[in-house]
CSV table of C-alpha atoms and ligand atoms in Angstrom, one decimal:
chain,number,residue,atom,x,y,z
A,1,MET,CA,-139.9,70.1,83.6
A,2,ASP,CA,-141.6,71.9,86.5
A,3,LYS,CA,-139.1,74.7,87.4
A,4,MET,CA,-140.7,75.0,90.9
A,5,PHE,CA,-140.8,71.3,91.6
A,6,HIS,CA,-139.6,70.3,95.1
A,7,ALA,CA,-139.7,66.8,96.5
A,8,VAL,CA,-140.5,68.2,100.0
A,9,ARG,CA,-144.2,69.1,100.5
A,10,LEU,CA,-146.4,70.2,103.3
A,11,ASP,CA,-149.7,68.7,104.3
A,12,SER,CA,-151.2,71.8,105.9
A,13,ASP,CA,-154.0,69.8,107.6
A,14,LYS,CA,-151.4,68.0,109.7
A,15,CYS,CA,-149.3,71.1,110.6
A,16,THR,CA,-149.7,72.4,114.1
A,17,GLY,CA,-147.4,75.4,113.6
A,18,CYS,CA,-145.0,74.1,116.3
A,19,ILE,CA,-142.0,75.9,114.7
A,20,ASN,CA,-139.7,72.8,114.9
A,21,CYS,CA,-139.1,73.0,111.2
A,22,ILE,CA,-138.3,76.7,111.0
A,23,LYS,CA,-135.6,76.3,113.6
A,24,ARG,CA,-134.0,73.4,111.7
A,25,CYS,CA,-134.1,74.6,108.1
A,26,PRO,CA,-130.6,75.5,107.0
A,27,THR,CA,-131.6,78.2,104.5
A,28,GLY,CA,-134.4,79.9,106.5
A,29,ALA,CA,-136.9,78.7,103.9
A,30,ILE,CA,-139.9,78.1,106.2
A,31,ARG,CA,-142.3,80.6,107.9
A,32,ILE,CA,-145.3,80.1,110.1
A,33,ARG,CA,-148.2,82.1,108.7
A,34,SER,CA,-151.8,81.9,110.2
A,35,GLY,CA,-150.6,79.0,112.4
A,36,LYS,CA,-149.3,76.8,109.5
A,37,ALA,CA,-145.9,76.3,107.9
A,38,LYS,CA,-145.2,77.8,104.5
A,39,VAL,CA,-142.1,76.8,102.4
A,40,LEU,CA,-140.5,79.5,100.3
A,41,LYS,CA,-139.6,77.5,97.3
A,42,GLU,CA,-136.9,79.8,96.1
A,43,LEU,CA,-134.9,79.1,99.3
A,44,CYS,CA,-135.6,75.4,99.7
A,45,ILE,CA,-132.6,73.1,98.9
A,46,ASP,CA,-134.5,69.8,99.4
A,47,CYS,CA,-132.3,68.7,102.3
A,48,GLY,CA,-135.2,66.9,104.0
A,49,GLU,CA,-134.3,68.2,107.5
A,50,CYS,CA,-137.9,69.5,108.0
A,51,ILE,CA,-139.2,66.0,107.3
A,52,ARG,CA,-136.9,64.5,109.9
A,53,VAL,CA,-138.0,66.9,112.7
A,54,CYS,CA,-141.7,67.3,112.0
A,55,PRO,CA,-143.5,65.6,114.9
A,56,THR,CA,-146.9,65.3,113.0
A,57,HIS,CA,-145.5,64.1,109.6
A,58,ALA,CA,-146.9,67.2,108.0
A,59,MET,CA,-143.7,67.6,106.0
A,60,LYS,CA,-143.3,64.7,103.6
A,61,ALA,CA,-141.2,63.5,100.7
A,62,VAL,CA,-142.6,63.2,97.2
A,63,TYR,CA,-141.4,60.5,94.8
A,64,ASP,CA,-142.7,58.3,92.1
A,65,HIS,CA,-144.4,54.9,92.7
A,66,LEU,CA,-143.7,51.7,90.7
A,67,SER,CA,-146.7,52.4,88.5
A,68,ILE,CA,-144.8,55.2,86.8
A,69,THR,CA,-143.0,52.5,84.8
A,70,GLU,CA,-146.2,51.4,83.0
A,71,GLY,CA,-146.4,52.3,79.3
A,72,TYR,CA,-142.7,51.8,78.5
A,73,GLU,CA,-141.7,48.9,76.4
A,74,TYR,CA,-138.3,48.5,78.1
A,75,LYS,CA,-137.8,49.5,81.7
A,76,ILE,CA,-134.5,50.1,83.3
A,77,ALA,CA,-133.9,50.4,87.1
A,78,LEU,CA,-131.0,52.7,87.7
A,79,LEU,CA,-129.7,51.8,91.2
A,80,SER,CA,-128.1,54.1,93.6
A,81,PRO,CA,-125.3,52.2,95.4
A,82,THR,CA,-127.0,53.1,98.7
A,83,ILE,CA,-129.5,50.3,98.1
A,84,PHE,CA,-126.8,47.6,98.7
A,85,GLY,CA,-126.3,48.7,102.4
A,86,GLN,CA,-130.0,48.3,103.0
A,87,ILE,CA,-129.7,44.5,102.6
A,88,ARG,CA,-128.5,42.2,105.4
A,89,ASN,CA,-125.6,39.8,104.7
A,90,LEU,CA,-125.3,40.8,101.1
A,91,GLU,CA,-122.2,39.4,99.5
A,92,ASP,CA,-123.1,39.5,95.8
A,93,LEU,CA,-124.7,42.6,94.1
A,94,ASP,CA,-126.4,40.3,91.6
A,95,TYR,CA,-129.0,39.2,94.2
A,96,VAL,CA,-130.3,42.7,94.3
A,97,MET,CA,-130.0,43.2,90.6
A,98,THR,CA,-131.8,40.0,89.7
A,99,ALA,CA,-134.6,40.8,92.2
A,100,PHE,CA,-135.2,44.1,90.4
A,101,LYS,CA,-135.7,42.1,87.1
A,102,LYS,CA,-138.2,39.9,88.9
A,103,ILE,CA,-140.3,42.9,90.2
A,104,GLY,CA,-140.9,44.2,86.7
A,105,PHE,CA,-137.8,45.8,85.2
A,106,ASP,CA,-136.3,44.6,82.0
A,107,ASP,CA,-132.8,45.7,82.9
A,108,VAL,CA,-130.8,47.0,85.9
A,109,PHE,CA,-127.9,49.4,85.8
A,110,GLU,CA,-125.7,50.5,88.7
A,111,THR,CA,-124.9,54.2,89.1
A,112,SER,CA,-121.7,53.0,90.8
A,113,ARG,CA,-120.5,52.2,87.2
A,114,ALA,CA,-120.7,55.9,86.4
A,115,ALA,CA,-119.2,56.8,89.8
A,116,GLU,CA,-116.1,54.8,88.9
A,117,LEU,CA,-115.7,56.8,85.7
A,118,ILE,CA,-116.2,60.1,87.6
A,119,SER,CA,-113.5,59.1,90.1
A,120,GLU,CA,-111.1,58.6,87.3
A,121,ALA,CA,-112.1,61.9,85.6
A,122,THR,CA,-111.8,63.8,88.9
A,123,ARG,CA,-108.3,62.4,89.3
A,124,LYS,CA,-107.4,63.7,85.9
A,125,TYR,CA,-109.0,67.1,86.8
A,126,MET,CA,-107.0,67.3,90.0
A,127,ASN,CA,-103.8,66.5,88.2
A,128,SER,CA,-104.5,69.2,85.7
A,129,LYS,CA,-104.1,71.8,88.5
A,130,SER,CA,-106.4,74.1,86.6
A,131,TYR,CA,-108.7,74.7,89.5
A,132,GLU,CA,-109.1,76.6,92.8
A,133,TYR,CA,-108.1,74.8,95.9
A,134,PRO,CA,-110.0,73.0,97.4
A,135,VAL,CA,-112.3,71.4,94.8
A,136,ILE,CA,-115.7,70.7,96.2
A,137,SER,CA,-117.6,67.6,95.0
A,138,SER,CA,-120.7,68.4,92.9
A,139,ALA,CA,-122.4,65.0,93.7
A,140,CYS,CA,-124.9,66.2,96.3
A,141,PRO,CA,-127.4,68.6,94.7
A,142,THR,CA,-128.4,69.9,98.2
A,143,VAL,CA,-124.8,70.9,98.9
A,144,VAL,CA,-124.4,72.6,95.6
A,145,LYS,CA,-127.6,74.6,96.1
A,146,LEU,CA,-126.5,75.5,99.6
A,147,ILE,CA,-123.2,76.9,98.1
A,148,GLN,CA,-125.2,78.9,95.5
A,149,LEU,CA,-127.5,80.4,98.1
A,150,LYS,CA,-125.3,80.9,101.2
A,151,PHE,CA,-121.7,80.6,100.1
A,152,PRO,CA,-121.6,82.3,96.6
A,153,ASP,CA,-117.9,83.0,96.7
A,154,LEU,CA,-117.3,79.2,96.7
A,155,CYS,CA,-119.2,78.5,93.5
A,156,SER,CA,-116.0,78.4,91.5
A,157,HIS,CA,-114.7,75.6,93.7
A,158,VAL,CA,-117.4,73.2,92.8
A,159,SER,CA,-116.2,70.3,90.6
A,160,PRO,CA,-117.3,70.7,86.9
A,161,ILE,CA,-118.0,67.0,86.5
A,162,LYS,CA,-121.6,65.7,86.3
A,163,SER,CA,-123.2,63.4,88.9
A,164,PRO,CA,-123.2,59.6,88.8
A,165,MET,CA,-127.0,59.6,88.4
A,166,GLN,CA,-126.9,61.8,85.3
A,167,ILE,CA,-124.0,60.0,83.6
A,168,ALA,CA,-125.4,56.5,84.5
A,169,ALA,CA,-128.8,57.4,83.0
A,170,LYS,CA,-127.2,58.3,79.7
A,171,MET,CA,-125.0,55.1,79.7
A,172,ALA,CA,-128.0,52.9,80.6
A,173,ARG,CA,-130.2,54.4,77.8
A,174,GLU,CA,-127.5,54.1,75.2
A,175,GLU,CA,-126.8,50.4,76.1
A,176,ALA,CA,-130.5,49.7,76.0
A,177,ILE,CA,-130.9,51.3,72.5
A,178,ASN,CA,-128.0,49.2,71.3
A,179,LYS,CA,-129.3,46.0,72.9
A,180,THR,CA,-133.0,46.3,71.8
A,181,GLY,CA,-133.0,48.6,68.8
A,182,LEU,CA,-135.9,50.5,70.3
A,183,ASP,CA,-136.5,54.2,69.9
A,184,THR,CA,-135.4,56.2,73.0
A,185,GLU,CA,-139.0,57.2,74.0
A,186,LYS,CA,-140.0,53.5,74.3
A,187,ILE,CA,-137.2,53.1,76.9
A,188,GLY,CA,-138.0,54.2,80.5
A,189,VAL,CA,-135.1,55.0,82.9
A,190,PHE,CA,-136.1,55.0,86.6
A,191,TYR,CA,-133.7,56.0,89.3
A,192,ILE,CA,-134.0,54.2,92.6
A,193,SER,CA,-133.2,57.1,94.9
A,194,PRO,CA,-132.1,57.5,98.6
A,195,CYS,CA,-133.1,61.1,98.9
A,196,THR,CA,-135.4,64.1,98.1
A,197,SER,CA,-132.4,66.0,96.8
A,198,GLU,CA,-131.9,63.7,93.9
A,199,VAL,CA,-135.7,63.4,93.3
A,200,THR,CA,-135.8,67.2,92.8
A,201,GLU,CA,-132.6,67.2,90.7
A,202,ALA,CA,-133.9,64.5,88.4
A,203,LYS,CA,-137.3,66.3,87.9
A,204,ASN,CA,-136.1,69.9,87.9
A,205,PRO,CA,-132.4,69.6,86.9
A,206,ILE,CA,-130.9,73.0,87.7
A,207,ILE,CA,-127.4,71.9,88.5
A,208,HIS,CA,-126.5,68.9,86.4
A,209,GLY,CA,-128.5,69.7,83.3
A,210,GLU,CA,-131.1,67.4,81.6
A,211,THR,CA,-130.9,63.9,83.2
A,212,GLY,CA,-132.9,61.8,80.9
A,213,ILE,CA,-134.6,60.1,83.8
A,214,ASP,CA,-138.3,59.2,83.4
A,215,GLY,CA,-139.1,58.7,87.1
A,216,VAL,CA,-137.6,58.6,90.5
A,217,ILE,CA,-138.7,55.9,92.9
A,218,GLY,CA,-137.8,56.0,96.6
A,219,ILE,CA,-135.8,53.1,98.0
A,220,CYS,CA,-138.5,52.9,100.7
A,221,GLU,CA,-141.1,52.3,98.0
A,222,VAL,CA,-139.5,49.1,96.6
A,223,TYR,CA,-137.6,47.8,99.7
A,224,HIS,CA,-140.1,45.3,101.1
A,225,GLN,CA,-141.0,43.8,97.7
A,226,LEU,CA,-137.3,43.6,96.8
A,227,VAL,CA,-136.4,41.8,100.0
A,228,ALA,CA,-139.3,39.3,99.7
A,229,THR,CA,-138.3,38.6,96.1
A,230,MET,CA,-134.6,38.1,97.0
A,231,GLU,CA,-135.6,35.5,99.6
A,232,LYS,CA,-137.2,33.4,96.9
A,233,LEU,CA,-134.3,33.5,94.4
A,234,ASP,CA,-132.6,30.2,93.7
A,235,LYS,CA,-130.2,31.5,91.1
A,236,VAL,CA,-129.1,34.9,90.0
A,237,ASP,CA,-128.1,36.5,86.7
A,238,ALA,CA,-124.6,37.9,86.2
A,239,ILE,CA,-125.4,41.6,85.8
A,240,ALA,CA,-123.3,43.5,88.3
A,241,ASN,CA,-120.5,45.5,86.8
A,242,SER,CA,-119.0,47.7,89.4
A,243,GLY,CA,-116.3,47.5,92.0
A,244,LEU,CA,-115.6,48.8,95.5
A,245,ILE,CA,-114.6,52.3,94.2
A,246,GLY,CA,-118.1,52.8,92.8
A,247,VAL,CA,-120.1,51.2,95.6
A,248,SER,CA,-118.2,53.2,98.2
A,249,TRP,CA,-119.7,56.4,96.9
A,250,ALA,CA,-122.8,55.4,99.0
A,251,ILE,CA,-120.9,56.1,102.3
A,252,ASP,CA,-118.9,58.9,103.8
A,253,GLY,CA,-115.4,59.3,102.4
A,254,GLY,CA,-116.0,56.9,99.5
A,255,GLU,CA,-115.7,59.5,96.8
A,256,SER,CA,-112.6,61.1,98.3
A,257,ALA,CA,-110.8,57.8,99.0
A,258,ALA,CA,-111.0,57.0,95.2
A,259,LEU,CA,-108.9,60.0,94.5
A,260,MET,CA,-105.8,58.4,95.9
A,261,SER,CA,-104.8,61.7,97.6
A,262,SER,CA,-104.3,62.3,101.4
A,263,HIS,CA,-105.3,66.0,101.1
A,264,TYR,CA,-109.1,65.5,101.4
A,265,LEU,CA,-111.8,66.1,103.9
A,266,PHE,CA,-115.3,64.5,104.2
A,267,ALA,CA,-118.3,66.0,106.1
A,268,GLY,CA,-121.8,64.7,106.3
A,269,GLY,CA,-124.9,66.2,107.9
A,270,ILE,CA,-126.1,69.7,107.0
A,271,GLU,CA,-124.7,71.5,110.0
A,272,ASN,CA,-121.3,70.0,109.6
A,273,VAL,CA,-121.4,70.9,105.9
A,274,MET,CA,-122.2,74.5,106.8
A,275,ASN,CA,-119.3,74.6,109.3
A,276,VAL,CA,-116.8,73.3,106.8
A,277,LEU,CA,-118.0,75.7,104.1
A,278,GLU,CA,-117.6,78.6,106.5
A,279,GLU,CA,-114.1,77.6,107.2
A,280,ILE,CA,-113.3,77.2,103.5
A,281,GLU,CA,-114.6,80.7,103.0
A,282,GLU,CA,-112.3,81.9,105.7
A,283,LYS,CA,-109.4,80.1,103.9
A,284,LYS,CA,-108.7,77.9,106.9
A,285,PHE,CA,-107.9,74.8,104.9
A,286,LYS,CA,-104.8,75.8,103.0
A,287,ARG,CA,-103.5,72.3,102.2
A,288,LEU,CA,-106.8,70.7,101.3
A,289,HIS,CA,-107.2,69.5,97.6
A,290,PHE,CA,-110.7,68.0,97.7
A,291,VAL,CA,-113.7,68.3,99.9
A,292,GLU,CA,-116.5,65.7,99.8
A,293,LEU,CA,-119.7,67.0,101.4
A,294,ARG,CA,-123.0,65.3,101.8
A,295,ALA,CA,-126.2,66.7,103.3
A,296,CYS,CA,-126.9,63.4,105.1
A,297,ASP,CA,-125.2,61.7,108.1
A,298,ALA,CA,-122.8,58.9,107.1
A,299,GLY,CA,-123.2,59.9,103.4
A,300,CYS,CA,-126.0,59.1,100.9
A,301,VAL,CA,-126.9,56.0,103.0
A,302,GLY,CA,-128.4,58.6,105.4
A,303,GLY,CA,-130.9,59.9,102.8
A,304,ILE,CA,-134.5,60.4,103.9
A,305,LEU,CA,-135.9,57.7,101.4
A,306,THR,CA,-133.7,54.9,102.8
A,307,VAL,CA,-135.0,52.3,105.2
A,308,LYS,CA,-132.2,51.3,107.5
A,309,ASN,CA,-130.2,53.2,110.1
A,310,PRO,CA,-127.5,55.1,108.2
A,311,PHE,CA,-124.7,53.8,110.3
A,312,MET,CA,-125.9,50.2,110.0
A,313,ALA,CA,-126.1,50.7,106.2
A,314,LYS,CA,-122.6,52.1,106.2
A,315,ALA,CA,-121.2,49.1,108.1
A,316,ARG,CA,-123.0,46.7,105.7
A,317,THR,CA,-121.5,48.6,102.7
A,318,GLN,CA,-118.0,48.4,104.2
A,319,ILE,CA,-118.4,44.6,104.7
A,320,LEU,CA,-119.8,44.2,101.1
A,321,ARG,CA,-116.7,45.9,99.7
A,322,LYS,CA,-114.6,42.8,100.8
A,323,TYR,CA,-116.4,40.8,98.1
A,324,LEU,CA,-115.9,43.3,95.2
A,325,PRO,CA,-113.0,44.0,92.8
A,326,VAL,CA,-111.4,47.4,93.0
A,327,SER,CA,-113.0,49.0,89.9
A,328,MET,CA,-114.7,47.6,86.8
A,329,ASN,CA,-115.1,50.8,84.7
A,330,HIS,CA,-112.5,52.9,83.1
A,331,LEU,CA,-112.4,55.9,80.8
A,332,GLU,CA,-111.6,55.2,77.2
A,333,THR,CA,-109.9,58.5,76.5
A,334,ASP,CA,-106.8,60.3,77.9
A,335,GLY,CA,-108.7,63.4,78.9
A,336,ILE,CA,-112.0,64.0,80.5
A,337,PRO,CA,-114.8,63.3,77.9
A,338,THR,CA,-116.7,66.6,77.4
A,339,GLU,CA,-120.1,64.8,77.9
A,340,MET,CA,-119.0,64.2,81.5
A,341,LEU,CA,-118.7,68.0,82.2
A,342,LEU,CA,-121.4,70.2,83.4
A,343,GLY,CA,-122.8,72.3,80.5
A,344,ALA,CA,-122.7,75.5,82.5
A,345,SER,CA,-120.8,77.0,85.4
A,346,ILE,CA,-122.3,76.9,88.9
A,347,ASN,CA,-123.4,80.5,89.7
A,348,PRO,CA,-124.6,82.2,92.9
A,349,VAL,CA,-128.4,82.3,93.3
A,350,GLU,CA,-130.2,85.2,95.0
A,351,GLY,CA,-132.6,83.9,97.5
A,352,MET,CA,-135.0,86.6,98.7
A,353,LYS,CA,-134.9,89.4,96.2
A,354,LEU,CA,-135.4,92.8,97.9
A,355,SER,CA,-136.1,94.7,94.7
A,356,ASP,CA,-135.1,94.9,91.0
A,357,ASN,CA,-134.3,98.5,91.5
A,358,LEU,CA,-130.9,99.2,93.2
A,359,PHE,CA,-132.1,102.4,95.0
A,360,ASP,CA,-135.2,100.6,96.3
A,361,ALA,CA,-133.1,97.7,97.4
A,362,LEU,CA,-130.8,100.0,99.4
A,363,ALA,CA,-133.8,101.7,101.0
A,364,ILE,CA,-135.3,98.3,102.0
A,365,MET,CA,-131.9,97.3,103.5
A,366,GLN,CA,-131.9,100.5,105.6
A,367,LYS,CA,-135.4,99.7,106.7
A,368,ILE,CA,-134.4,96.1,107.6
A,369,ASP,CA,-131.5,97.5,109.8
A,370,GLY,CA,-133.9,99.9,111.5
A,371,ILE,CA,-136.4,97.1,112.3
A,372,GLU,CA,-133.7,94.7,113.4
A,373,LYS,CA,-132.4,97.2,116.0
A,374,LYS,CA,-135.8,97.1,117.7
A,375,LEU,CA,-135.7,93.3,118.0
A,376,PRO,CA,-134.3,91.4,121.0
A,377,GLY,CA,-131.9,89.2,118.8
A,378,LEU,CA,-133.1,86.0,120.5
A,379,ASP,CA,-134.1,84.2,117.3
A,380,CYS,CA,-137.0,82.6,119.3
A,381,GLY,CA,-139.2,81.9,116.2
A,382,ALA,CA,-142.4,82.9,118.0
A,383,CYS,CA,-143.0,85.4,115.2
A,384,GLY,CA,-143.1,82.6,112.6
A,385,SER,CA,-139.8,83.7,111.0
A,386,PRO,CA,-136.6,81.6,111.8
A,387,SER,CA,-134.5,84.5,113.1
A,388,CYS,CA,-134.8,88.2,114.1
A,389,LYS,CA,-132.9,89.1,110.9
A,390,THR,CA,-135.3,87.2,108.6
A,391,PHE,CA,-138.3,88.6,110.6
A,392,ALA,CA,-136.9,92.2,109.9
A,393,GLU,CA,-136.7,91.2,106.2
A,394,ASP,CA,-140.3,89.9,106.2
A,395,VAL,CA,-141.6,93.1,107.9
A,396,ALA,CA,-139.6,95.3,105.5
A,397,LEU,CA,-141.0,93.3,102.5
A,398,GLY,CA,-144.6,93.5,103.9
A,399,TYR,CA,-145.0,89.8,104.7
A,400,SER,CA,-145.2,90.4,108.5
A,401,THR,CA,-145.9,93.3,110.8
A,402,GLU,CA,-143.8,94.4,113.7
A,403,ASN,CA,-146.6,93.4,116.1
A,404,ASP,CA,-146.0,89.7,115.2
A,405,CYS,CA,-143.0,90.0,117.5
A,406,VAL,CA,-144.1,89.1,121.0
A,407,PHE,CA,-141.5,91.4,122.5
A,408,ILE,CA,-142.6,94.4,120.5
A,409,MET,CA,-146.2,93.5,121.3
A,410,ARG,CA,-145.3,93.2,125.0
A,411,ASP,CA,-143.6,96.6,125.1
A,412,GLN,CA,-146.6,98.1,123.3
A,413,VAL,CA,-149.0,96.5,125.8
A,414,GLN,CA,-146.9,97.8,128.8
A,415,HIS,CA,-146.8,101.2,127.2
A,416,PHE,CA,-150.5,101.2,126.7
A,417,ALA,CA,-151.1,100.0,130.3
A,418,LYS,CA,-148.9,102.8,131.6
A,419,GLN,CA,-150.7,105.4,129.5
A,420,MET,CA,-154.1,104.0,130.8
A,421,SER,CA,-152.9,104.1,134.4
A,422,LEU,CA,-151.6,107.7,134.0
A,423,LEU,CA,-154.9,108.6,132.4
A,424,GLY,CA,-156.7,107.0,135.4
A,425,MET,CA,-154.6,108.9,137.9
A,426,ASN,CA,-155.3,112.2,136.0
A,427,LEU,CA,-159.0,111.4,136.0
A,428,GLY,CA,-158.9,110.6,139.7
A,429,GLU,CA,-157.1,113.9,140.4
A,430,ASN,CA,-159.6,115.8,138.3
A,431,ARG,CA,-162.5,114.2,140.3
A,432,ALA,CA,-160.7,115.1,143.6
A,433,ASP,CA,-160.4,118.7,142.3
A,434,ASP,CA,-164.1,118.6,141.4
A,435,ASN,CA,-165.0,117.5,144.9
A,436,ASP,CA,-162.9,120.4,146.4
B,501,SF4,S1,-142.5,70.9,112.3
B,501,SF4,FE1,-143.2,72.5,110.9
B,501,SF4,S2,-144.6,71.4,109.4
B,501,SF4,FE2,-144.3,70.0,111.3
B,501,SF4,S3,-146.1,70.6,112.6
B,501,SF4,FE3,-144.3,71.8,113.3
B,501,SF4,S4,-144.6,73.8,112.1
B,501,SF4,FE4,-145.9,72.2,111.1
B,502,SF4,S1,-136.2,70.6,102.7
B,502,SF4,FE1,-134.5,71.6,103.9
B,502,SF4,S2,-134.3,73.6,102.8
B,502,SF4,FE2,-136.3,72.8,102.2
B,502,SF4,S3,-137.7,73.6,103.7
B,502,SF4,FE3,-137.1,71.6,104.5
B,502,SF4,S4,-135.4,72.1,105.9
B,502,SF4,FE4,-135.7,73.9,104.6
């Protein structure tokens, strides 16, 4: 496990230093230094916004390719339910699942099966009333990381239940061991993912704990081969085992609708998510029980590794639901099985550390205040930092100098010019005196 792994990378050669990305990044994780973007890994939450706005494609998503499956005796494709909305006129999940078997997988498992179990477990959790209102879904790793970094007081609101990807990976592996008798290391579980956020969480699991996933393949990597294979299918295997409750997790409001409660709210898109979190922090939603937040528009179908327009994929998923039973997966116990719970609580994360020493940190904070007072407060980004506040922090920590601010530089040039002109006038007067 690479603790600094992020699925969003920069190709410096393509970066023109245009500052589009620093203005868009929700956590202020990007700086422009020497004309090129630089991502501060400790602040990056893998939302993919910088990829969406980069005009030169210098920011890109990293994911595994199909070749990662080589070397495993038994290969399982773990499907995000977002894949179904990518396919036109789909009425039967088995078309997609059978096509995955034709392109090299031995088995296919829907994460929507685990989503149905999580919906049931969350209903039990909500009925227990042993939580702080409102409960915030833990399903989107980007949202949880955003809460840890920017809304630390809301960490205790995050649902303690693991994500569908993680629970499904365990279920798929166990089923495969029972079916084949193979040792676990001979079985490869490969998640077919819609987003960078889940790529990072699978490879560097800091929220949901060890995932048991051996590779994460972007939907965009397999899409064309999948569609071409589906077109040639004359019969399909009966593999699908999830209903509309699980498949609906792919689109906005799907997770909340399964809770059978009217006191819920959904928000998708990183700016909307930040606005909702701010209002929860201000205790504006007093009657709300559950909040479903996704970093992407329209829900997970809007992930950066999908192929189709998110709203089109959402519409297709809604139509597909007509052909599905309500739910196919149910918990076998009265309570919530402990293996479905996060192993550790969600805690705040300090982004940019000022100092390990409290007195030094206070001194740096004073310095930041002093520098910020000299700045115009326009958050123009011309200095290479996303805002005047972050620029003041960068200067105080020695990563930038005050002269990187064009306004401070302009004032200094004007001051210098004034001094020069005064000096010139003095010299002129002295010469006039000499002539007298
Ligand atoms: S958006 Fe960011 S990464 Fe892309 S060219 Fe501009 S500065 Fe570079
Ligand atoms: S992925 Fe999101 S958080 Fe990370 S650098 Fe890009 S915009 Fe910022």
